PDB file of C-alpha atoms and ligand atoms in Angstrom:
ATOM      1  CA  UNK F  82      58.873  24.947 -59.814  1.00 82.00           C
ATOM      2  CA  UNK F  83      56.209  24.255 -62.441  1.00 92.00           C
ATOM      3  CA  UNK F  84      55.578  21.454 -64.916  1.00 95.00           C
ATOM      4  CA  UNK F  85      55.219  23.167 -68.295  1.00 97.00           C
ATOM      5  CA  UNK F  86      54.478  22.155 -71.870  1.00 98.00           C
ATOM      6  CA  UNK F  87      56.163  24.011 -74.734  1.00 98.00           C
ATOM      7  CA  UNK F  88      54.433  23.626 -78.091  1.00 98.00           C
ATOM      8  CA  UNK F  89      56.574  24.981 -80.933  1.00 97.00           C
ATOM      9  CA  UNK F  90      57.417  23.532 -84.329  1.00 97.00           C
ATOM     10  CA  UNK F  91      60.607  25.557 -84.780  1.00 95.00           C
ATOM     11  CA  UNK F  92      63.210  23.194 -83.359  1.00 96.00           C
ATOM     12  CA  UNK F  93      65.810  25.836 -82.529  1.00 94.00           C
ATOM     13  CA  UNK F  94      63.296  27.994 -80.696  1.00 94.00           C
ATOM     14  CA  UNK F  95      61.797  24.973 -78.915  1.00 96.00           C
ATOM     15  CA  UNK F  96      65.174  23.744 -77.687  1.00 96.00           C
ATOM     16  CA  UNK F  97      66.227  27.241 -76.683  1.00 94.00           C
ATOM     17  CA  UNK F  98      63.054  27.833 -74.687  1.00 94.00           C
ATOM     18  CA  UNK F  99      63.291  24.421 -73.011  1.00 96.00           C
ATOM     19  CA  UNK F 100      66.868  25.043 -71.942  1.00 96.00           C
ATOM     20  CA  UNK F 101      66.041  28.495 -70.625  1.00 94.00           C
ATOM     21  CA  UNK F 102      62.966  27.392 -68.684  1.00 95.00           C
ATOM     22  CA  UNK F 103      64.749  24.349 -67.258  1.00 96.00           C
ATOM     23  CA  UNK F 104      67.518  26.643 -66.117  1.00 94.00           C
ATOM     24  CA  UNK F 105      64.846  28.721 -64.356  1.00 92.00           C
ATOM     25  CA  UNK F 106      63.930  25.572 -62.458  1.00 93.00           C
ATOM     26  CA  UNK F 107      60.880  24.359 -64.384  1.00 95.00           C
ATOM     27  CA  UNK F 108      60.143  20.824 -65.513  1.00 96.00           C
ATOM     28  CA  UNK F 109      59.631  20.888 -69.285  1.00 97.00           C
ATOM     29  CA  UNK F 110      57.926  18.676 -71.851  1.00 97.00           C
ATOM     30  CA  UNK F 111      57.799  19.647 -75.514  1.00 98.00           C
ATOM     31  CA  UNK F 112      55.562  19.029 -78.507  1.00 98.00           C
ATOM     32  CA  UNK F 113      56.487  19.818 -82.129  1.00 97.00           C
ATOM     33  CA  UNK F 114      52.960  19.966 -83.558  1.00 97.00           C
ATOM     34  CA  UNK F 115      49.331  20.327 -82.475  1.00 97.00           C
ATOM     35  CA  UNK F 116      48.636  16.622 -82.498  1.00 96.00           C
ATOM     36  CA  UNK F 117      51.538  15.861 -80.161  1.00 97.00           C
ATOM     37  CA  UNK F 118      50.412  18.720 -77.925  1.00 97.00           C
ATOM     38  CA  UNK F 119      46.883  17.329 -77.566  1.00 96.00           C
ATOM     39  CA  UNK F 120      48.279  13.852 -76.845  1.00 96.00           C
ATOM     40  CA  UNK F 121      50.577  15.261 -74.141  1.00 96.00           C
ATOM     41  CA  UNK F 122      47.733  17.213 -72.572  1.00 94.00           C
ATOM     42  CA  UNK F 123      45.651  14.026 -72.432  1.00 92.00           C
ATOM     43  CA  UNK F 124      48.265  12.051 -70.554  1.00 93.00           C
ATOM     44  CA  UNK F 125      50.119  14.578 -68.381  1.00 93.00           C
ATOM     45  CA  UNK F 126      49.058  17.233 -65.887  1.00 92.00           C
ATOM     46  CA  UNK F 127      50.636  20.613 -66.604  1.00 94.00           C
ATOM     47  CA  UNK F 128      50.678  23.847 -64.649  1.00 92.00           C
ATOM     48  CA  UNK F 129      51.184  26.016 -67.721  1.00 95.00           C
ATOM     49  CA  UNK F 130      51.528  25.922 -71.516  1.00 97.00           C
ATOM     50  CA  UNK F 131      53.535  28.010 -73.993  1.00 97.00           C
ATOM     51  CA  UNK F 132      51.705  27.583 -77.292  1.00 97.00           C
ATOM     52  CA  UNK F 133      52.816  28.692 -80.748  1.00 95.00           C
ATOM     53  CA  UNK F 134      49.765  29.427 -82.912  1.00 93.00           C
ATOM     54  CA  UNK F 135      51.316  28.512 -86.272  1.00 92.00           C
ATOM     55  CA  UNK F 136      51.676  24.740 -85.971  1.00 95.00           C
ATOM     56  CA  UNK F 137      51.584  21.811 -88.417  1.00 95.00           C
ATOM     57  CA  UNK F 138      48.916  19.071 -88.281  1.00 93.00           C
ATOM     58  CA  UNK F 139      46.576  20.775 -85.780  1.00 94.00           C
ATOM     59  CA  UNK F 140      46.921  24.574 -85.493  1.00 94.00           C
ATOM     60  CA  UNK F 141      47.488  26.347 -82.196  1.00 95.00           C
ATOM     61  CA  UNK F 142      44.029  27.938 -81.948  1.00 93.00           C
ATOM     62  CA  UNK F 143      42.381  24.535 -82.315  1.00 94.00           C
ATOM     63  CA  UNK F 144      44.676  23.136 -79.623  1.00 95.00           C
ATOM     64  CA  UNK F 145      43.730  26.068 -77.376  1.00 94.00           C
ATOM     65  CA  UNK F 146      39.982  25.627 -77.894  1.00 91.00           C
ATOM     66  CA  UNK F 147      40.151  21.894 -77.240  1.00 92.00           C
ATOM     67  CA  UNK F 148      42.260  22.199 -74.123  1.00 92.00           C
ATOM     68  CA  UNK F 149      39.958  24.960 -72.773  1.00 86.00           C
ATOM     69  CA  UNK F 150      36.972  22.609 -72.919  1.00 83.00           C
ATOM     70  CA  UNK F 151      38.649  20.204 -70.539  1.00 84.00           C
ATOM     71  CA  UNK F 152      41.028  22.485 -68.621  1.00 85.00           C
ATOM     72  CA  UNK F 153      39.324  25.884 -68.238  1.00 80.00           C
ATOM     73  CA  UNK F 154      41.872  27.227 -65.738  1.00 81.00           C
ATOM     74  CA  UNK F 155      45.173  25.993 -67.193  1.00 89.00           C
ATOM     75  CA  UNK F 156      47.399  29.062 -67.802  1.00 91.00           C
ATOM     76  CA  UNK F 157      48.280  29.401 -71.504  1.00 93.00           C
ATOM     77  CA  UNK F 158      50.670  31.903 -73.062  1.00 93.00           C
ATOM     78  CA  UNK F 159      50.443  32.076 -76.855  1.00 92.00           C
ATOM     79  CA  UNK F 160      53.183  33.013 -79.312  1.00 92.00           C
ATOM     80  CA  UNK F 161      51.976  34.872 -82.381  1.00 86.00           C
ATOM     81  CA  UNK F 162      53.505  36.221 -85.566  1.00 79.00           C
ATOM     82  CA  UNK F 163      54.628  39.834 -85.719  1.00 64.00           C
ATOM     83  CA  UNK F 164      51.586  41.243 -87.470  1.00 66.00           C
ATOM     84  CA  UNK F 165      49.102  38.718 -86.198  1.00 71.00           C
ATOM     85  CA  UNK F 166      46.787  41.099 -84.325  1.00 74.00           C
ATOM     86  CA  UNK F 167      43.795  39.038 -85.472  1.00 78.00           C
ATOM     87  CA  UNK F 168      45.448  35.858 -84.200  1.00 80.00           C
ATOM     88  CA  UNK F 169      46.165  37.590 -80.931  1.00 77.00           C
ATOM     89  CA  UNK F 170      42.557  38.685 -80.511  1.00 78.00           C
ATOM     90  CA  UNK F 171      41.248  35.296 -81.570  1.00 82.00           C
ATOM     91  CA  UNK F 172      43.673  33.682 -79.135  1.00 83.00           C
ATOM     92  CA  UNK F 173      42.511  35.871 -76.255  1.00 80.00           C
ATOM     93  CA  UNK F 174      38.904  35.139 -77.158  1.00 79.00           C
ATOM     94  CA  UNK F 175      39.665  31.417 -77.256  1.00 82.00           C
ATOM     95  CA  UNK F 176      40.981  31.650 -73.698  1.00 82.00           C
ATOM     96  CA  UNK F 177      44.683  32.459 -73.811  1.00 86.00           C
ATOM     97  CA  UNK F 178      45.905  34.160 -70.635  1.00 84.00           C
ATOM     98  CA  UNK F 179      48.687  36.132 -72.231  1.00 84.00           C
ATOM     99  CA  UNK F 180      50.580  36.466 -75.496  1.00 84.00           C
ATOM    100  CA  UNK F 181      53.961  37.380 -76.880  1.00 86.00           C
ATOM    101  CA  UNK F 182      54.665  38.531 -80.418  1.00 85.00           C
ATOM    102  CA  UNK F 183      57.585  36.944 -82.280  1.00 87.00           C
ATOM    103  CA  UNK F 184      60.416  37.734 -82.196  1.00 86.00           C
ATOM    104  CA  UNK F 185      60.376  38.199 -78.433  1.00 86.00           C
ATOM    105  CA  UNK F 186      62.900  38.785 -75.739  1.00 87.00           C
ATOM    106  CA  UNK F 187      63.627  35.605 -73.752  1.00 87.00           C
ATOM    107  CA  UNK F 188      63.716  37.476 -70.454  1.00 86.00           C
ATOM    108  CA  UNK F 189      60.296  38.931 -71.187  1.00 86.00           C
ATOM    109  CA  UNK F 190      58.930  35.440 -71.850  1.00 90.00           C
ATOM    110  CA  UNK F 191      60.262  34.254 -68.523  1.00 89.00           C
ATOM    111  CA  UNK F 192      58.839  37.278 -66.695  1.00 85.00           C
ATOM    112  CA  UNK F 193      55.406  36.896 -68.290  1.00 85.00           C
ATOM    113  CA  UNK F 194      55.349  33.197 -67.624  1.00 89.00           C
ATOM    114  CA  UNK F 195      56.217  33.684 -63.960  1.00 85.00           C
ATOM    115  CA  UNK F 196      53.548  36.346 -63.619  1.00 81.00           C
ATOM    116  CA  UNK F 197      50.970  34.104 -65.332  1.00 82.00           C
ATOM    117  CA  UNK F 198      51.781  31.203 -63.006  1.00 84.00           C
ATOM    118  CA  UNK F 199      51.662  33.497 -59.982  1.00 77.00           C
ATOM    119  CA  UNK F 200      48.243  34.844 -60.994  1.00 73.00           C
ATOM    120  CA  UNK F 201      46.967  31.316 -61.460  1.00 74.00           C
ATOM    121  CA  UNK F 202      47.918  30.521 -57.883  1.00 68.00           C
ATOM    122  CA  UNK F 203      46.119  33.554 -56.380  1.00 56.00           C
ATOM    123  CA  UNK F 204      42.707  32.669 -54.989  1.00 47.00           C
ATOM    124  CA  UNK F 205      40.919  35.691 -56.468  1.00 46.00           C
ATOM    125  CA  UNK F 206      42.037  34.943 -59.996  1.00 43.00           C
ATOM    126  CA  UNK F 207      43.140  31.379 -59.640  1.00 38.00           C
ATOM    127  CA  UNK F 208      42.005  28.009 -60.900  1.00 39.00           C
ATOM    128  CA  UNK F 209      38.270  28.166 -61.205  1.00 39.00           C
ATOM    129  CA  UNK F 210      38.295  31.863 -62.029  1.00 41.00           C
ATOM    130  CA  UNK F 211      36.917  30.836 -65.364  1.00 41.00           C
ATOM    131  CA  UNK F 212      35.297  27.559 -64.375  1.00 40.00           C
ATOM    132  CA  UNK F 213      31.559  27.200 -64.720  1.00 38.00           C
ATOM    133  CA  UNK F 214      31.161  25.719 -61.257  1.00 39.00           C
ATOM    134  CA  UNK F 215      29.426  27.565 -58.432  1.00 35.00           C
ATOM    135  CA  UNK F 216      31.556  30.269 -56.839  1.00 34.00           C
ATOM    136  CA  UNK F 217      33.171  29.735 -53.457  1.00 32.00           C
ATOM    137  CA  UNK F 218      31.832  32.180 -50.824  1.00 32.00           C
ATOM    138  CA  UNK F 219      35.174  33.912 -50.538  1.00 35.00           C
ATOM    139  CA  UNK F 220      34.676  37.658 -49.834  1.00 34.00           C
ATOM    140  CA  UNK F 221      36.358  39.808 -52.407  1.00 51.00           C
ATOM    141  CA  UNK F 222      36.867  36.931 -54.792  1.00 73.00           C
ATOM    142  CA  UNK F 223      35.895  37.563 -58.376  1.00 82.00           C
ATOM    143  CA  UNK F 224      34.969  34.873 -60.851  1.00 81.00           C
ATOM    144  CA  UNK F 225      33.977  35.589 -64.405  1.00 81.00           C
ATOM    145  CA  UNK F 226      31.454  33.257 -66.011  1.00 77.00           C
ATOM    146  CA  UNK F 227      33.112  31.683 -69.081  1.00 73.00           C
ATOM    147  CA  UNK F 228      29.868  31.505 -71.059  1.00 71.00           C
ATOM    148  CA  UNK F 229      27.242  33.965 -69.836  1.00 76.00           C
ATOM    149  CA  UNK F 230      27.710  37.720 -69.366  1.00 81.00           C
ATOM    150  CA  UNK F 231      27.972  37.718 -65.593  1.00 84.00           C
ATOM    151  CA  UNK F 232      30.494  37.380 -62.787  1.00 86.00           C
ATOM    152  CA  UNK F 233      30.463  36.488 -59.120  1.00 82.00           C
ATOM    153  CA  UNK F 234      31.909  38.716 -56.472  1.00 82.00           C
ATOM    154  CA  UNK F 235      32.132  37.172 -53.009  1.00 73.00           C
ATOM    155  CA  UNK F 236      29.401  34.720 -54.005  1.00 72.00           C
ATOM    156  CA  UNK F 237      27.005  37.425 -55.305  1.00 80.00           C
ATOM    157  CA  UNK F 238      26.034  37.466 -58.952  1.00 85.00           C
ATOM    158  CA  UNK F 239      26.799  40.638 -60.909  1.00 88.00           C
ATOM    159  CA  UNK F 240      24.885  40.946 -64.150  1.00 89.00           C
ATOM    160  CA  UNK F 241      26.974  42.397 -66.933  1.00 88.00           C
ATOM    161  CA  UNK F 242      26.353  43.563 -70.464  1.00 85.00           C
ATOM    162  CA  UNK F 243      28.247  41.765 -73.212  1.00 81.00           C
ATOM    163  CA  UNK F 244      30.821  44.561 -73.431  1.00 84.00           C
ATOM    164  CA  UNK F 245      31.283  44.878 -69.678  1.00 88.00           C
ATOM    165  CA  UNK F 246      31.761  41.132 -69.520  1.00 87.00           C
ATOM    166  CA  UNK F 247      34.437  40.917 -72.220  1.00 86.00           C
ATOM    167  CA  UNK F 248      36.198  43.963 -70.741  1.00 90.00           C
ATOM    168  CA  UNK F 249      36.217  42.438 -67.251  1.00 91.00           C
ATOM    169  CA  UNK F 250      37.362  39.073 -68.590  1.00 87.00           C
ATOM    170  CA  UNK F 251      40.288  40.728 -70.377  1.00 87.00           C
ATOM    171  CA  UNK F 252      41.258  42.704 -67.259  1.00 88.00           C
ATOM    172  CA  UNK F 253      41.065  39.610 -65.056  1.00 85.00           C
ATOM    173  CA  UNK F 254      43.192  37.575 -67.432  1.00 81.00           C
ATOM    174  CA  UNK F 255      45.790  40.336 -67.367  1.00 81.00           C
ATOM    175  CA  UNK F 256      45.404  41.361 -63.746  1.00 75.00           C
ATOM    176  CA  UNK F 257      48.494  43.160 -62.535  1.00 74.00           C
ATOM    177  CA  UNK F 258      49.276  44.233 -66.101  1.00 80.00           C
ATOM    178  CA  UNK F 259      48.161  47.225 -68.102  1.00 85.00           C
ATOM    179  CA  UNK F 260      45.620  46.380 -70.805  1.00 88.00           C
ATOM    180  CA  UNK F 261      45.774  48.925 -73.613  1.00 88.00           C
ATOM    181  CA  UNK F 262      42.685  50.658 -74.976  1.00 87.00           C
ATOM    182  CA  UNK F 263      43.570  49.226 -78.383  1.00 84.00           C
ATOM    183  CA  UNK F 264      43.464  45.686 -77.014  1.00 84.00           C
ATOM    184  CA  UNK F 265      40.016  46.194 -75.491  1.00 86.00           C
ATOM    185  CA  UNK F 266      38.666  47.784 -78.664  1.00 83.00           C
ATOM    186  CA  UNK F 267      40.195  45.008 -80.792  1.00 80.00           C
ATOM    187  CA  UNK F 268      38.452  42.342 -78.716  1.00 78.00           C
ATOM    188  CA  UNK F 269      35.124  44.193 -78.902  1.00 78.00           C
ATOM    189  CA  UNK F 270      35.441  44.834 -82.621  1.00 74.00           C
ATOM    190  CA  UNK F 271      36.166  41.164 -83.317  1.00 69.00           C
ATOM    191  CA  UNK F 272      32.497  40.588 -82.476  1.00 64.00           C
ATOM    192  CA  UNK F 273      30.517  41.265 -85.682  1.00 58.00           C
ATOM    193  CA  UNK F 274      27.729  43.108 -83.818  1.00 60.00           C
ATOM    194  CA  UNK F 275      30.165  45.518 -82.173  1.00 59.00           C
ATOM    195  CA  UNK F 276      31.954  46.972 -85.170  1.00 58.00           C
ATOM    196  CA  UNK F 277      31.353  50.697 -84.580  1.00 64.00           C
ATOM    197  CA  UNK F 278      32.538  50.893 -80.980  1.00 67.00           C
ATOM    198  CA  UNK F 279      34.610  53.962 -80.130  1.00 72.00           C
ATOM    199  CA  UNK F 280      37.247  54.902 -77.636  1.00 71.00           C
ATOM    200  CA  UNK F 281      34.766  57.197 -75.830  1.00 74.00           C
ATOM    201  CA  UNK F 282      32.427  54.270 -75.307  1.00 79.00           C
ATOM    202  CA  UNK F 283      35.270  52.461 -73.568  1.00 84.00           C
ATOM    203  CA  UNK F 284      35.426  55.154 -70.847  1.00 85.00           C
ATOM    204  CA  UNK F 285      31.718  54.738 -70.257  1.00 85.00           C
ATOM    205  CA  UNK F 286      32.012  50.969 -69.854  1.00 88.00           C
ATOM    206  CA  UNK F 287      35.013  51.249 -67.553  1.00 91.00           C
ATOM    207  CA  UNK F 288      33.020  53.684 -65.417  1.00 90.00           C
ATOM    208  CA  UNK F 289      30.032  51.316 -65.233  1.00 90.00           C
ATOM    209  CA  UNK F 290      32.249  48.367 -64.406  1.00 92.00           C
ATOM    210  CA  UNK F 291      33.904  50.339 -61.604  1.00 92.00           C
ATOM    211  CA  UNK F 292      30.489  50.995 -60.106  1.00 91.00           C
ATOM    212  CA  UNK F 293      29.641  47.312 -60.284  1.00 90.00           C
ATOM    213  CA  UNK F 294      32.890  46.460 -58.483  1.00 89.00           C
ATOM    214  CA  UNK F 295      32.381  49.161 -55.834  1.00 85.00           C
ATOM    215  CA  UNK F 296      32.483  47.773 -52.317  1.00 78.00           C
ATOM    216  CA  UNK F 297      35.008  45.097 -53.291  1.00 82.00           C
ATOM    217  CA  UNK F 298      38.788  45.295 -53.005  1.00 82.00           C
ATOM    218  CA  UNK F 299      39.019  45.464 -56.804  1.00 85.00           C
ATOM    219  CA  UNK F 300      39.635  48.650 -58.701  1.00 85.00           C
ATOM    220  CA  UNK F 301      40.187  49.494 -62.350  1.00 90.00           C
ATOM    221  CA  UNK F 302      42.957  52.062 -62.516  1.00 88.00           C
ATOM    222  CA  UNK F 303      43.335  54.374 -65.468  1.00 87.00           C
ATOM    223  CA  UNK F 304      47.022  54.499 -66.424  1.00 84.00           C
ATOM    224  CA  UNK F 305      47.258  57.710 -68.396  1.00 82.00           C
ATOM    225  CA  UNK F 306      48.352  57.176 -71.964  1.00 79.00           C
ATOM    226  CA  UNK F 307      48.645  53.408 -71.553  1.00 84.00           C
ATOM    227  CA  UNK F 308      45.347  51.806 -70.625  1.00 88.00           C
ATOM    228  CA  UNK F 309      43.716  50.117 -67.675  1.00 91.00           C
ATOM    229  CA  UNK F 310      44.961  48.013 -64.807  1.00 88.00           C
ATOM    230  CA  UNK F 311      42.859  45.797 -62.560  1.00 88.00           C
ATOM    231  CA  UNK F 312      44.171  45.994 -59.023  1.00 83.00           C
ATOM    232  CA  UNK F 313      43.207  43.938 -56.022  1.00 78.00           C
ATOM    233  CA  UNK F 314      43.846  45.952 -52.864  1.00 75.00           C
ATOM    234  CA  UNK F 315      42.956  42.888 -50.793  1.00 68.00           C
ATOM    235  CA  UNK F 316      45.674  40.678 -52.281  1.00 56.00           C
ATOM    236  CA  UNK F 317      48.596  40.017 -49.999  1.00 47.00           C
TER     237      UNK F 317
HETATM  238 CA1   CA M 652      55.314  27.980 -85.864  1.00 81.44          CA
END
């Protein structure tokens, strides 16, 4: 199936996860601290990473930032402490694709991992979805610029405001999953200039983003009481 790296300093958890993921058919390497993780990532090619944020020697966020510089499209699922909402937001900002809060259900980890790997293999959201290179002229394909507030849709540039851009980036990273209003607001509010943003403002930005995606196969669905879901009607 996939060649994965598990980075976790808790030996019991690391061994348990390895065994479970190997049983699911994956090829697993492990690292017990951030330094080992970076060394592994230098020498081996992985299709996905499970990364604990609380790590000795080099912390998980630093590992994530460094690996993102070289491997912008490598799927990364982070593991965060129970009350680590700031870590979670910082992790998503640093380029994590998904997260789980400890303690987590092993079946949920497996499900999220599979969905993350599947998304990474879809052309519309796949490798290069966050790469800075020029977009492929693939109709309906969406690529979000990793640095500037813009995206490409079928090769056409869409200019975005800072908020529209971070909202779209979050939805793309979690495509096929519901992103809660709280998660969007938390990401926006982590930016010092955006402190006062309200839930009403979110509706406005979702509406604007929908208009910018009009004419594509992409739609932002409002899931009442839960949040928003980016759907691709053109995906097979
Ligand atoms: Ca830890």
